[in-house]
Amino acid sequence: PEALASTASVTFQVTDTHPDVSIAQIAPGAAGDPAGPNKPSGFRITFAEAIDPASFDASDLSLGTSTAAGAALGALAPVTPGLVYTVPVTALGDGTITLTMAADAACAAGHYSVACDAGYGSAAPTYADNAITWDQTTPKPTIGVKAGQANPTNGATVLFEVDAGETFSSAPASFDGADIDLIASTATTGSATVTWQGAGSPSKFTVSVPVSTSGNVVAKVKAGAYADTALNPNDASGTATVTVDVTPPTVTIEQAVGQSDPASVGPIHFTAVFSEPVTGFATGDVSVSGTAGATAALVTEIAPNDGTTYDVAVSNMAGSGTVIASVPPGVAVDGVQNANLASTSSDHTVTYSLAPQMSVEGN
């Protein structure tokens, strides 16, 4: 008889004796979100199968590949002993804190006494996010006069520009006029207004300051006005200054030194002196009055030739009488286009006597 072979099915249950482990950053951080002294973070170590708690401690973890100076581990804390642990981290300088863990760092539950039974050490970990960016550098804002802002100016508003230096941890609206220090200003100012320049310039802000008197507007960003994404508060900025001049030039006009009074010979000279250098003051800008009927006044700048001092020579007297010279308002402007006020004087009148005509008659 022919013998037939029988077939049997055998099932083997294979058990992985190496507990899987994963490492990820914990809140409040997330991938790419920096931590720092004011924003602690750390790592979560999760075992897929229970380990013996006695086989695992902080010495099984390494920060050796970190770039942050002084990177250090805090105390390892069991969230679920044998399964889930957390560990905080710190550093002494900016950089990356990277946590690594070797295979066989921990031992499967029930297989550890003094040492781990062969074949029951933990697997090499998988890393969901094992690097934390550490940032402990305070933002250093800068402030300057905004491009296009005249300096000096006679405007009622002056503009500055702030560069915060870093991205904010909160909405840009948290940085406002109360964060601008104007205490060193000598001009009278109102409250500053801060306007974000938008997503195209996310760290830049325009500062608008109303001003009502002449003087300097001195602006700076206060310390602690905002925080960066690692919650480091900013340092105070330096200062920026805009000089405001809303004071119109004054002018006096008097008899010139050496001008005789009464006078019988023209022209009659007066001296006009402005309180600051001006431009635009010229012949035709002097008002001539009096009873002598003078009609012309020639204006010439004289020493110190700095835009403040002018000789006014009045001529074309029609007869005897008085010659009076004055400077109307608005005929000259200072460097920021403030127009002059009307002149004042203590003696701007000269008496003119027409010389008698002589005739010779023959016999």
Coordinates of C-alpha atoms in Angstrom, one line a residue:
P1 CA 0.0 0.0 0.0
E2 CA 1.0 3.4 -0.8
A3 CA 1.8 5.6 2.3
L4 CA 0.5 9.1 2.3
A5 CA 2.3 11.8 4.2
S6 CA 0.2 13.9 6.6
T7 CA 0.5 17.7 6.9
A8 CA 0.4 19.6 10.2
S9 CA 0.2 23.4 10.8
V10 CA 2.4 24.9 13.6
T11 CA 1.9 28.5 14.9
F12 CA 4.7 30.4 16.7
Q13 CA 4.1 33.5 18.8
V14 CA 7.0 35.8 18.5
T15 CA 7.4 38.4 21.2
D16 CA 9.6 41.5 20.8
T17 CA 11.4 41.6 24.1
H18 CA 12.9 45.1 23.4
P19 CA 10.4 47.8 24.6
D20 CA 9.9 50.5 21.9
V21 CA 10.5 54.1 23.1
S22 CA 9.7 57.5 21.6
I23 CA 11.0 61.0 22.6
A24 CA 9.2 64.3 21.9
Q25 CA 9.2 67.8 23.1
I26 CA 6.5 68.7 25.7
A27 CA 4.3 71.8 26.1
P28 CA 4.5 74.7 26.1
G29 CA 7.0 74.2 23.3
A30 CA 6.3 72.7 19.9
A31 CA 8.5 72.0 16.9
G32 CA 10.2 75.3 16.1
D33 CA 8.8 77.1 19.1
P34 CA 11.7 78.4 21.2
A35 CA 11.9 77.9 25.0
G36 CA 13.9 80.0 27.5
P37 CA 14.2 80.9 31.2
N38 CA 10.7 82.5 31.1
K39 CA 9.2 79.7 29.0
P40 CA 10.3 76.3 30.3
S41 CA 10.1 73.2 28.3
G42 CA 11.4 69.6 28.2
F43 CA 10.9 66.2 26.8
R44 CA 8.5 63.3 27.1
I45 CA 9.9 59.8 27.0
T46 CA 7.2 57.2 26.3
F47 CA 7.7 53.4 26.4
A48 CA 5.4 51.2 24.3
E49 CA 5.7 48.4 26.9
A50 CA 6.3 48.6 30.6
I51 CA 9.9 48.8 31.8
D52 CA 11.3 48.2 35.2
P53 CA 11.4 51.7 36.8
A54 CA 14.6 50.8 38.6
S55 CA 16.4 50.3 35.3
F56 CA 15.8 53.9 34.0
D57 CA 17.0 57.3 35.3
A58 CA 18.4 60.6 34.0
S59 CA 21.9 59.1 33.4
D60 CA 20.4 57.1 30.5
L61 CA 19.7 60.3 28.7
S62 CA 22.2 62.5 26.9
L63 CA 22.4 66.2 25.8
G64 CA 25.8 65.7 24.2
T65 CA 24.8 66.8 20.7
S66 CA 23.3 70.1 22.0
T67 CA 24.7 73.4 20.7
A68 CA 23.3 75.6 23.6
A69 CA 26.1 76.3 26.1
G70 CA 25.5 74.7 29.5
A71 CA 22.6 72.5 28.4
A72 CA 21.4 70.5 31.4
L73 CA 18.7 68.1 32.4
G74 CA 16.4 68.6 35.4
A75 CA 14.9 65.9 37.5
L76 CA 13.4 62.9 35.6
A77 CA 9.7 62.7 36.6
P78 CA 7.5 59.6 36.2
V79 CA 4.1 60.5 34.7
T80 CA 3.1 56.8 34.6
P81 CA 6.0 54.9 36.2
G82 CA 7.4 52.4 33.8
L83 CA 5.7 53.9 30.8
V84 CA 5.9 57.7 30.6
Y85 CA 8.5 60.1 31.9
T86 CA 9.2 63.8 31.5
V87 CA 12.4 65.7 32.0
P88 CA 12.9 69.5 32.0
V89 CA 15.9 71.1 30.3
T90 CA 17.8 74.4 30.8
A91 CA 20.8 76.1 29.2
L92 CA 23.2 79.0 29.9
G93 CA 23.2 80.3 26.4
D94 CA 21.3 80.3 23.1
G95 CA 21.3 77.3 20.8
T96 CA 19.6 73.9 20.5
I97 CA 19.1 71.4 23.3
T98 CA 19.0 68.0 21.8
L99 CA 18.0 64.9 23.8
T100 CA 19.3 61.4 22.8
M101 CA 19.0 58.0 24.3
A102 CA 20.9 54.8 23.5
A103 CA 19.4 51.4 22.9
D104 CA 19.3 49.2 25.9
A105 CA 19.0 52.3 28.2
A106 CA 16.0 50.7 30.0
C107 CA 15.0 47.1 30.7
A108 CA 11.6 45.4 30.2
A109 CA 9.5 44.9 33.3
G110 CA 10.3 41.6 35.1
H111 CA 13.7 41.3 33.6
Y112 CA 15.9 43.5 35.7
S113 CA 17.6 42.9 39.0
V114 CA 21.1 44.2 39.2
A115 CA 21.4 44.2 35.4
C116 CA 19.0 43.6 32.5
D117 CA 18.4 40.1 31.2
A118 CA 20.0 39.6 27.9
G119 CA 17.7 40.5 25.0
Y120 CA 15.3 42.6 27.1
G121 CA 16.9 46.1 26.8
S122 CA 14.8 48.9 25.3
A123 CA 15.0 49.6 21.6
A124 CA 16.7 52.6 20.1
P125 CA 14.2 55.4 20.4
T126 CA 12.3 57.1 17.6
Y127 CA 12.3 60.9 17.8
A128 CA 9.2 62.9 17.1
D129 CA 11.0 66.2 18.1
N130 CA 14.1 65.8 20.2
A131 CA 15.5 69.3 19.7
I132 CA 14.4 72.4 21.6
T133 CA 15.5 75.9 20.5
W134 CA 16.7 77.7 23.6
D135 CA 16.6 81.5 23.5
Q136 CA 17.5 83.7 26.5
T137 CA 18.7 86.8 24.6
T138 CA 16.6 89.9 25.3
P139 CA 15.2 91.7 22.2
K140 CA 17.1 95.0 21.6
P141 CA 14.8 97.4 19.8
T142 CA 16.1 100.4 17.8
I143 CA 14.4 103.7 17.2
G144 CA 15.2 106.4 14.6
V145 CA 13.7 109.4 12.8
K146 CA 11.3 108.0 10.2
A147 CA 12.4 108.4 6.6
G148 CA 10.9 111.6 5.2
Q149 CA 10.5 113.3 8.5
A150 CA 12.0 116.8 8.4
N151 CA 14.5 117.5 11.2
P152 CA 14.2 120.3 12.3
T153 CA 10.5 120.8 11.5
N154 CA 7.7 123.1 12.3
G155 CA 5.1 120.4 11.9
A156 CA 2.5 119.6 14.6
T157 CA 3.4 115.9 14.5
V158 CA 6.8 114.1 14.3
L159 CA 7.4 110.6 13.2
F160 CA 9.8 107.9 14.4
E161 CA 10.3 104.3 13.4
V162 CA 10.9 101.4 15.8
D163 CA 12.4 98.1 14.8
A164 CA 11.5 95.6 17.6
G165 CA 14.3 93.3 16.5
E166 CA 12.4 90.1 16.8
T167 CA 8.9 88.6 16.3
F168 CA 6.5 89.3 19.1
S169 CA 5.0 86.6 21.4
S170 CA 1.7 88.4 21.2
A171 CA -0.3 90.5 18.7
P172 CA 1.6 93.7 17.6
A173 CA -1.3 95.7 19.1
S174 CA 0.2 94.9 22.5
F175 CA 3.0 97.4 21.7
D176 CA 1.4 100.8 22.0
G177 CA 2.0 104.5 22.8
A178 CA 2.4 103.7 26.6
D179 CA 5.6 101.8 25.7
I180 CA 7.2 105.0 24.3
D181 CA 9.2 107.2 26.7
L182 CA 9.1 110.9 25.9
I183 CA 10.3 112.2 29.3
A184 CA 13.5 113.7 28.0
S185 CA 11.7 115.9 25.5
T186 CA 11.9 119.7 25.9
A187 CA 9.0 120.3 23.5
T188 CA 5.5 120.0 24.8
T189 CA 4.1 116.7 23.5
G190 CA 0.9 114.7 23.6
S191 CA 0.7 110.9 23.9
A192 CA 2.5 108.8 21.3
T193 CA 0.6 106.6 18.9
V194 CA 2.2 103.4 17.7
T195 CA 1.1 101.8 14.4
W196 CA 2.3 98.4 13.1
Q197 CA 3.7 98.5 9.6
G198 CA 2.1 95.2 8.7
A199 CA 3.1 91.7 7.7
G200 CA 5.6 92.9 5.1
S201 CA 7.7 94.5 7.9
P202 CA 6.5 92.5 10.9
S203 CA 9.0 93.9 13.4
K204 CA 8.6 97.6 12.4
F205 CA 6.3 100.2 13.9
T206 CA 5.7 103.9 13.2
V207 CA 5.5 106.2 16.2
S208 CA 3.6 109.4 15.8
V209 CA 4.0 112.2 18.5
P210 CA 1.9 115.4 18.5
V211 CA 3.8 118.5 19.5
S212 CA 2.7 122.0 20.4
T213 CA 5.8 124.0 21.3
S214 CA 9.3 124.4 20.1
G215 CA 12.0 122.1 21.5
N216 CA 13.3 118.6 21.1
V217 CA 11.1 115.5 20.9
V218 CA 13.2 112.7 22.4
A219 CA 11.7 109.2 22.0
K220 CA 12.8 105.8 23.2
V221 CA 11.3 102.3 23.7
K222 CA 10.8 101.4 27.4
A223 CA 12.3 98.2 28.8
G224 CA 9.8 95.5 29.1
A225 CA 7.4 96.9 26.5
Y226 CA 7.0 93.5 24.8
A227 CA 8.4 90.0 24.8
D228 CA 9.8 87.8 22.1
T229 CA 8.5 84.3 21.3
A230 CA 10.6 82.8 24.1
L231 CA 9.0 85.4 26.5
N232 CA 12.3 87.4 26.9
P233 CA 11.3 91.0 27.7
N234 CA 13.0 93.7 25.6
D235 CA 15.8 96.0 26.7
A236 CA 15.2 99.7 26.5
S237 CA 16.2 101.2 23.1
G238 CA 18.5 104.2 22.6
T239 CA 16.9 107.6 21.8
A240 CA 16.0 109.4 18.6
T241 CA 15.5 113.2 18.5
V242 CA 13.6 115.5 16.3
T243 CA 14.0 119.3 16.8
V244 CA 10.7 121.2 16.5
D245 CA 10.6 124.9 15.8
V246 CA 7.2 126.5 15.8
T247 CA 8.5 129.9 16.9
P248 CA 8.2 132.7 14.2
P249 CA 11.2 134.9 13.7
T250 CA 11.0 138.4 15.3
V251 CA 12.6 141.5 13.8
T252 CA 13.6 144.9 15.1
I253 CA 14.4 147.9 12.8
E254 CA 16.2 150.9 14.1
Q255 CA 18.1 154.0 12.9
A256 CA 21.5 152.7 11.6
V257 CA 24.5 153.5 13.7
G258 CA 26.0 156.8 12.4
Q259 CA 22.7 157.9 10.7
S260 CA 22.2 161.6 11.4
D261 CA 18.8 162.7 12.7
P262 CA 17.7 165.2 11.4
A263 CA 19.2 164.4 8.0
S264 CA 19.4 166.5 4.9
V265 CA 21.1 163.9 2.6
G266 CA 19.7 160.6 1.4
P267 CA 19.6 157.7 1.5
I268 CA 18.6 157.3 5.1
H269 CA 19.8 154.1 6.7
F270 CA 18.1 151.8 9.1
T271 CA 19.2 148.4 10.4
A272 CA 16.9 145.4 10.5
V273 CA 17.9 142.5 12.8
F274 CA 16.0 139.2 12.9
S275 CA 16.0 136.9 15.9
E276 CA 17.3 134.0 13.7
P277 CA 18.6 133.5 10.2
V278 CA 16.0 134.1 7.5
T279 CA 15.7 133.9 3.8
G280 CA 13.5 135.8 1.4
F281 CA 14.0 139.3 2.9
A282 CA 14.7 141.6 0.0
T283 CA 14.2 145.0 -1.6
G284 CA 10.5 145.8 -1.6
D285 CA 9.8 144.0 1.7
V286 CA 10.2 147.1 3.8
S287 CA 7.2 149.4 4.4
V288 CA 8.2 153.1 4.2
S289 CA 5.9 155.8 5.6
G290 CA 6.2 159.3 7.1
T291 CA 5.6 162.8 5.8
A292 CA 8.7 163.1 3.7
G293 CA 7.0 161.0 1.0
A294 CA 9.9 158.5 0.6
T295 CA 9.0 155.6 -1.8
A296 CA 12.1 153.3 -2.1
A297 CA 14.0 151.0 0.3
L298 CA 17.0 149.0 -0.8
V299 CA 17.7 145.9 1.4
T300 CA 21.3 144.6 1.6
E301 CA 22.6 141.9 4.0
I302 CA 25.5 143.1 6.2
A303 CA 27.8 141.6 8.8
P304 CA 27.8 139.1 10.4
N305 CA 26.3 137.8 7.1
D306 CA 24.5 135.0 8.7
G307 CA 21.0 135.8 7.5
T308 CA 20.0 137.9 10.5
T309 CA 21.2 141.5 9.8
Y310 CA 20.2 143.8 6.9
D311 CA 20.8 147.5 5.9
V312 CA 17.7 149.3 4.8
A313 CA 18.5 152.4 2.7
V314 CA 15.5 154.6 2.1
S315 CA 15.5 157.2 -0.7
N316 CA 13.3 159.2 -3.0
M317 CA 12.1 161.6 -0.4
A318 CA 9.7 164.2 -1.9
G319 CA 10.2 166.9 0.6
S320 CA 11.0 167.6 4.2
G321 CA 9.3 165.5 6.9
T322 CA 9.6 162.2 8.6
V323 CA 10.9 158.9 7.2
I324 CA 9.6 155.8 9.0
A325 CA 10.7 152.2 8.2
S326 CA 9.0 149.0 9.3
V327 CA 9.0 145.3 8.3
P328 CA 5.6 143.8 7.7
P329 CA 4.8 140.2 8.9
G330 CA 5.4 137.3 6.5
V331 CA 8.1 138.7 4.3
A332 CA 10.9 136.3 5.4
V333 CA 11.0 132.7 6.7
D334 CA 13.4 130.8 9.0
G335 CA 14.9 127.4 8.2
V336 CA 11.6 125.5 8.8
Q337 CA 9.5 128.1 7.0
N338 CA 8.1 129.9 10.0
A339 CA 7.2 133.4 8.7
N340 CA 8.4 136.5 10.6
L341 CA 6.2 138.6 12.8
A342 CA 5.8 142.4 12.2
S343 CA 8.9 144.4 13.3
T344 CA 9.2 146.3 16.6
S345 CA 11.5 149.2 17.2
S346 CA 12.5 151.9 19.7
D347 CA 13.5 154.5 17.1
H348 CA 12.7 153.9 13.5
T349 CA 11.9 157.5 12.5
V350 CA 14.3 160.0 11.0
T351 CA 13.5 163.6 10.3
Y352 CA 14.5 164.7 6.8
S353 CA 15.0 168.3 5.9
L354 CA 15.2 169.1 2.2
A355 CA 18.3 171.2 1.5
P356 CA 17.4 174.8 0.5
Q357 CA 17.9 175.6 -3.2
M358 CA 20.3 178.4 -3.9
S359 CA 20.1 180.8 -6.9
V360 CA 22.5 183.4 -8.1
E361 CA 21.1 186.5 -9.8
G362 CA 23.2 188.8 -11.9
N363 CA 23.1 192.6 -11.9

